[in-house]
Coordinates of C-alpha atoms in Angstrom, one line a residue:
P1 CA 229.6 128.5 89.1
P2 CA 226.0 129.3 90.0
R3 CA 223.8 127.3 92.3
A4 CA 220.1 127.2 91.9
P5 CA 216.9 125.7 93.4
E6 CA 214.7 123.4 91.4
S7 CA 212.6 126.2 89.8
G8 CA 212.8 129.3 87.8
L9 CA 215.5 130.4 85.3
L10 CA 219.2 130.3 85.8
Q11 CA 220.7 133.8 86.2
P12 CA 224.3 133.9 85.0
A13 CA 226.8 134.9 87.7
E14 CA 228.1 137.7 85.4
S15 CA 227.9 138.7 81.7
R16 CA 230.8 139.8 79.6
R17 CA 230.0 142.1 76.7
S18 CA 231.7 144.9 74.7
P19 CA 230.8 148.5 75.6
S20 CA 229.0 148.9 72.2
Q21 CA 227.0 145.7 72.8
P22 CA 223.5 146.3 74.2
K23 CA 222.6 144.7 77.5
S24 CA 220.4 141.5 77.2
P25 CA 216.8 141.9 78.2
E26 CA 215.6 140.4 81.5
P27 CA 215.6 137.5 82.2
D28 CA 219.2 137.4 81.2
L29 CA 219.4 134.2 79.1
I30 CA 222.6 133.2 77.5
S31 CA 222.2 133.9 73.8
H32 CA 224.3 133.0 70.7
D33 CA 224.5 133.7 67.1
P34 CA 222.0 132.0 64.8
G35 CA 222.8 128.3 64.8
G36 CA 223.7 128.3 68.5
T37 CA 221.5 127.3 71.5
T38 CA 219.6 129.1 74.2
A39 CA 219.5 127.5 77.7
S40 CA 216.8 128.1 80.3
G41 CA 216.8 127.2 84.0
P42 CA 216.1 124.0 85.8
V43 CA 212.7 122.2 85.6
D44 CA 210.9 121.9 88.9
D45 CA 209.8 118.5 90.2
D46 CA 208.6 117.0 93.5
L47 CA 211.0 114.1 93.8
L48 CA 213.5 113.5 96.6
E49 CA 216.8 113.1 94.8
P50 CA 220.5 113.7 95.2
T51 CA 222.1 117.1 94.2
E52 CA 222.4 117.2 90.4
T53 CA 224.8 119.1 88.1
I54 CA 224.7 120.6 84.6
G55 CA 228.0 121.2 82.8
I56 CA 228.4 123.9 80.1
R57 CA 231.5 124.3 77.9
L58 CA 232.2 126.9 75.2
T59 CA 233.8 125.0 72.3
S60 CA 234.4 128.0 70.0
A61 CA 235.5 131.5 70.7
E62 CA 234.5 132.9 67.3
A63 CA 232.4 136.1 67.5
A64 CA 232.7 135.8 71.3
C65 CA 235.1 136.8 74.0
V66 CA 236.5 134.1 76.2
D67 CA 238.4 135.7 79.0
A68 CA 242.0 134.4 79.5
A69 CA 241.2 131.3 77.5
G70 CA 244.8 130.4 77.5
D71 CA 245.3 131.0 81.2
P72 CA 244.3 127.9 83.3
Q73 CA 244.1 130.0 86.4
L74 CA 241.4 132.2 84.9
D75 CA 239.6 129.9 82.5
R76 CA 235.9 131.0 82.0
S77 CA 235.2 128.7 79.1
T78 CA 233.5 126.1 81.3
A79 CA 230.9 126.3 84.0
R80 CA 228.8 123.9 86.1
L81 CA 225.3 124.5 87.4
T82 CA 224.4 122.8 90.7
L83 CA 220.8 121.9 91.2
L84 CA 219.9 121.7 94.9
D85 CA 217.0 119.4 95.7
D86 CA 214.3 121.3 97.6
D87 CA 211.8 118.5 98.1
R88 CA 211.0 116.7 101.3
P89 CA 208.2 114.2 101.1
Q90 CA 205.4 114.5 103.7
L91 CA 204.2 111.2 105.3
S92 CA 200.7 110.9 106.6
L93 CA 198.2 108.2 107.6
G94 CA 194.4 108.1 106.9
G95 CA 191.5 106.0 108.2
Q96 CA 187.8 105.7 107.4
S97 CA 184.4 104.7 108.8
S98 CA 182.8 101.5 107.6
R99 CA 179.8 99.3 108.2
E100 CA 180.1 95.9 109.9
S101 CA 181.1 94.0 106.7
G102 CA 183.5 93.9 103.9
V103 CA 187.2 94.9 103.5
Q104 CA 188.3 98.4 104.5
H105 CA 191.6 100.2 104.3
F106 CA 194.0 102.6 106.1
Y107 CA 196.2 104.6 103.6
I108 CA 199.8 105.6 104.1
N109 CA 200.4 108.6 101.9
L110 CA 203.5 110.4 100.6
T111 CA 202.8 113.9 99.2
D112 CA 206.0 113.7 97.1
G113 CA 207.6 110.7 95.5
L114 CA 211.0 109.1 96.2
L115 CA 213.6 107.9 93.7
G116 CA 214.6 105.0 95.8
V117 CA 212.7 102.3 97.8
F118 CA 211.2 103.6 101.0
A119 CA 209.9 101.5 103.9
A120 CA 207.2 102.9 106.2
T121 CA 206.8 101.3 109.6
W122 CA 203.4 100.9 111.2
T123 CA 201.9 99.4 114.4
F124 CA 198.5 98.2 115.6
D125 CA 197.7 100.2 118.7
A126 CA 195.4 97.7 120.5
A127 CA 195.6 99.6 123.8
H128 CA 193.7 102.6 122.2
S129 CA 191.4 100.4 120.0
T130 CA 188.0 99.2 121.1
A131 CA 187.6 96.6 118.3
V132 CA 189.1 93.3 119.1
Q133 CA 191.3 91.5 116.5
G134 CA 189.9 88.1 115.7
R135 CA 186.4 89.0 117.1
D136 CA 185.5 92.2 115.4
F137 CA 188.0 92.4 112.5
E138 CA 191.1 90.7 111.0
F139 CA 194.0 92.1 109.0
V140 CA 194.1 90.9 105.4
R141 CA 196.4 91.1 102.4
W142 CA 195.5 90.7 98.7
V143 CA 197.1 87.5 97.3
V144 CA 197.4 87.3 93.5
S145 CA 197.0 83.7 92.4
S146 CA 195.7 81.5 89.6
E147 CA 195.2 77.9 88.8
V148 CA 194.7 75.7 85.7
R149 CA 191.4 73.9 85.6
G150 CA 190.4 71.3 83.1
R151 CA 187.0 70.3 81.7
H152 CA 185.5 68.4 78.8
D153 CA 183.8 70.5 76.1
E154 CA 180.6 69.6 74.4
E155 CA 182.4 67.3 72.0
G156 CA 184.2 65.5 74.8
A157 CA 187.6 67.1 74.2
W158 CA 189.6 67.9 77.2
I159 CA 190.5 71.6 77.5
E160 CA 192.3 73.6 80.2
E161 CA 191.9 77.2 81.2
T162 CA 193.6 79.5 83.7
V163 CA 191.3 80.8 86.4
D164 CA 192.0 83.8 88.6
T165 CA 191.9 82.7 92.2
S166 CA 193.2 85.9 93.8
H167 CA 191.8 86.5 97.2
W168 CA 192.0 88.3 100.6
E169 CA 194.2 86.3 103.0
A170 CA 193.9 86.9 106.8
Y171 CA 197.0 87.3 108.9
A172 CA 197.7 88.1 112.6
V173 CA 199.3 91.4 113.7
V174 CA 201.0 91.5 117.0
P175 CA 199.9 94.6 118.9
G176 CA 202.8 97.1 119.2
A177 CA 205.1 95.2 116.9
A178 CA 206.6 96.9 113.9
N179 CA 205.2 96.1 110.5
V180 CA 206.6 97.4 107.2
E181 CA 205.0 98.7 104.0
H182 CA 207.5 99.1 101.1
F183 CA 207.0 102.0 98.7
A184 CA 208.3 101.3 95.2
P185 CA 210.2 104.2 93.5
Q186 CA 207.9 107.2 93.0
E187 CA 205.0 105.3 94.6
R188 CA 202.7 107.7 96.5
Q189 CA 200.3 105.4 98.5
R190 CA 200.2 102.1 100.3
R191 CA 197.3 100.6 102.1
I192 CA 196.8 98.5 105.2
S193 CA 193.7 96.4 104.8
Y194 CA 191.4 94.8 107.3
R195 CA 188.1 92.8 107.0
V196 CA 185.3 93.6 109.3
L197 CA 183.7 90.5 110.9
E198 CA 179.9 90.6 110.9
D199 CA 177.9 90.0 114.0
S200 CA 174.3 90.4 115.2
A201 CA 175.0 92.0 118.6
Y202 CA 173.8 95.5 119.4
E203 CA 176.9 97.4 120.4
R204 CA 178.7 100.8 120.3
N205 CA 180.8 101.9 117.3
E206 CA 184.2 100.3 117.6
T207 CA 187.6 101.7 116.7
I208 CA 190.9 100.4 115.2
R209 CA 193.9 102.6 115.8
I210 CA 197.1 102.5 113.6
T211 CA 200.3 104.5 114.1
I212 CA 203.2 105.1 111.8
A213 CA 206.8 106.1 112.6
E214 CA 209.3 108.5 110.9
N215 CA 212.2 106.3 110.0
H216 CA 213.8 108.2 107.1
P217 CA 215.8 111.4 107.6
D218 CA 214.4 113.0 104.4
V219 CA 210.7 112.2 105.1
A220 CA 208.7 114.6 107.2
L221 CA 206.0 113.4 109.6
Q222 CA 203.8 115.8 111.4
A223 CA 202.5 114.8 114.9
G224 CA 198.9 115.0 113.7
D225 CA 199.6 112.6 110.7
A226 CA 201.2 109.9 112.7
A227 CA 198.0 108.1 113.8
A228 CA 194.7 107.2 112.2
T229 CA 191.5 105.6 113.5
G230 CA 189.2 103.3 111.5
I231 CA 185.6 103.3 112.9
I232 CA 183.4 100.2 112.6
V233 CA 179.9 101.6 112.6
N234 CA 177.3 99.3 114.4
D235 CA 174.6 98.3 111.9
D236 CA 172.5 96.1 114.2
A237 CA 169.2 97.5 115.7
A238 CA 168.7 97.5 119.5
P239 CA 167.0 94.3 120.6
T240 CA 163.4 94.2 121.7
A241 CA 162.4 93.3 125.2
R242 CA 159.4 90.9 125.5
I243 CA 157.6 89.9 128.7
G244 CA 155.8 86.5 129.1
N245 CA 152.7 85.3 130.8
V246 CA 152.7 82.9 133.7
T247 CA 150.2 81.0 135.9
V248 CA 150.8 80.3 139.6
V249 CA 148.9 78.2 142.2
E250 CA 148.3 80.4 145.2
G251 CA 147.9 77.6 147.8
S252 CA 145.8 77.6 150.9
S253 CA 148.3 79.5 153.1
G254 CA 151.7 81.2 153.0
T255 CA 153.0 82.6 149.8
A256 CA 153.8 81.3 146.3
T257 CA 156.2 82.8 143.8
A258 CA 155.3 83.7 140.2
L259 CA 158.4 83.8 137.9
V260 CA 157.8 86.2 135.0
E261 CA 160.4 86.0 132.2
V262 CA 161.7 88.9 130.2
R263 CA 163.6 88.1 127.0
L264 CA 165.6 90.0 124.5
S265 CA 165.2 89.4 120.8
G266 CA 168.9 89.6 120.2
A267 CA 172.3 89.9 121.8
T268 CA 173.6 93.2 123.2
E269 CA 177.0 94.2 124.5
L270 CA 175.6 97.4 126.0
P271 CA 174.4 97.7 129.6
S272 CA 170.7 97.8 128.5
T273 CA 168.0 98.3 131.2
V274 CA 164.2 98.3 131.5
G275 CA 162.0 99.3 134.4
W276 CA 159.1 97.1 135.6
R277 CA 156.2 97.4 138.1
T278 CA 153.2 95.4 139.1
R279 CA 149.7 96.5 138.3
A280 CA 146.4 95.2 139.8
D281 CA 143.7 93.8 137.7
S282 CA 141.2 91.3 139.2
A283 CA 143.8 90.5 141.8
T284 CA 144.0 93.1 144.5
S285 CA 146.7 94.2 146.9
S286 CA 145.6 91.4 149.3
D287 CA 146.4 88.8 146.7
F288 CA 150.0 89.7 145.9
V289 CA 152.9 91.9 147.0
G290 CA 153.2 95.0 144.9
A291 CA 156.7 95.6 143.6
A292 CA 158.8 97.5 141.1
G293 CA 162.4 97.5 139.9
T294 CA 164.9 97.5 137.1
I295 CA 166.4 94.6 135.2
S296 CA 169.7 94.8 133.2
F297 CA 171.0 93.0 130.2
G298 CA 174.3 92.8 128.4
D299 CA 176.9 90.8 130.3
G300 CA 178.9 90.4 127.0
T301 CA 179.0 86.6 127.1
G302 CA 176.5 86.1 124.2
G303 CA 175.0 83.1 126.0
A304 CA 171.5 82.5 127.4
A305 CA 172.2 84.8 130.3
D306 CA 172.5 87.7 127.9
F307 CA 168.9 87.2 126.6
L308 CA 166.8 86.1 129.7
R309 CA 165.9 87.8 133.0
T310 CA 163.3 86.7 135.6
I311 CA 161.1 88.8 137.8
S312 CA 159.8 87.3 141.0
I313 CA 156.3 88.2 142.2
S314 CA 155.0 87.0 145.7
V315 CA 151.4 85.7 145.7
A316 CA 149.4 85.3 149.0
G317 CA 147.7 81.9 149.6
D318 CA 144.2 81.6 151.0
A319 CA 141.5 79.0 151.6
T320 CA 138.7 81.0 149.9
D321 CA 136.8 79.4 147.1
E322 CA 137.0 82.1 144.3
F323 CA 137.5 82.7 140.6
D324 CA 140.9 82.9 139.1
E325 CA 142.5 86.3 139.6
R326 CA 144.9 88.3 137.5
L327 CA 147.6 91.0 137.8
F328 CA 150.0 92.5 135.3
V329 CA 153.7 93.2 135.3
Q330 CA 154.4 96.3 133.1
L331 CA 157.7 97.1 131.3
F332 CA 158.7 100.8 130.8
D333 CA 161.6 103.1 130.2
G334 CA 163.8 100.9 128.1
V335 CA 167.4 102.1 127.7
D336 CA 169.4 100.7 124.7
L337 CA 166.6 98.3 124.0
R338 CA 163.2 98.7 122.3
L339 CA 159.7 98.2 123.8
I340 CA 156.8 97.4 121.4
A341 CA 153.7 99.4 122.0
G342 CA 150.9 97.1 123.2
K343 CA 153.3 94.3 124.2
T344 CA 154.7 95.6 127.5
L345 CA 152.3 93.8 129.8
G346 CA 152.8 90.3 131.2
A347 CA 149.8 88.6 132.8
V348 CA 150.1 86.7 136.1
T349 CA 147.1 84.4 136.6
I350 CA 146.5 83.2 140.1
V351 CA 144.6 79.9 140.4

C-alpha cells in the first residue's frame, strides 16, 4: 500500500494492464469504465493531526483483472493509503508600543492550527522589565457579564431589561510564575492584556517583557519568538524650571543669606539638571559673593523634594546708608527640563 504526504496526487504503486491496453497518461490516475469513479490524491491542510488512512476495495472484477483474487496470500483487490501528517505548528509571541493609557495586548500566535486543545505557558519577566506592575501597568482580563435592571416606563409600568456589564478586570501576576493560555481546537491566536496606568511624571519609555515556553512536542518555538517586549511610550512633557525672587536684609556687619527657590512645574523621574550663576546689577561684587553651580531634580519620590531646590547666596552687611541694591541669579543649560525664554532670571533685592 502506498504512503503519501498531505499534498499532490496519489501515484499507484504499480499498474496492471493487458499488452494491448495503452498506458494511462500522467498523472497516472486510477480510471474505470463509465459509471465508475476516479480518485485523486490527498487534500493539503495545515492542521496538526494523527496519521490518517484511506481504504480502497474492488467490489467487481468485471472488465478488469484482479490478480490472484482467490489467493489470500496474493490478494490485490484491496489497498490502504496512509496519509502522513506534515504539519508542525510554529509558536510565536508579539508585543507592541503604546501610549500611557488604555488597554494593550501581547499576542501568542500559532501559524498552524491544532485539532486538540493546546495550552501555552507564559511568564512575566519582571527582572528585564522597567515598568513596575501596580504602578505603571496592571494585567487585565475581559469578563463577560450582564445584569437585569428594572425601571418604570412613562405610564408607570415596571419593566426589566438586560444590560451588558462586561468589563476589564485587573489581576496580579507573580513574576517568574507560569501562567497558561488555552487554545481551543484550531484557534490561532490568544492575547495577554494589560492596562497602562496614567501618570503625569516625565520619564523614560518603560518596558514590559513576557516570555513563552515550548511545552508541546509537536509545536515548534524558535529562540527569537520566545519573548516579546511591550513599550509604554512616555507622553508627558518635560517639566519647566522656574526661579523666584527674594528680598534679604543685609545687616550692618557680617553676612546674610538669600535663599532663592527653583521649582519644577511637574514631577520627573529622570535625573534632570540645570546650571545657575549670579549676575551683578546695581549690587556689585563688594555686596555679595559671586557663585555658580548645578542643581538636580528627580529623586523619584514624587513628593515636595522632587519639585523644589534652594540656592544660597551670601550677602555682605555694611553700615552705609544707601539705596536698595539688586543682583540676579540666572538659570541656563537645562537637561531633561525646559527653560522658558525671558523667565530664567531670579532677582535678589538687598535692603
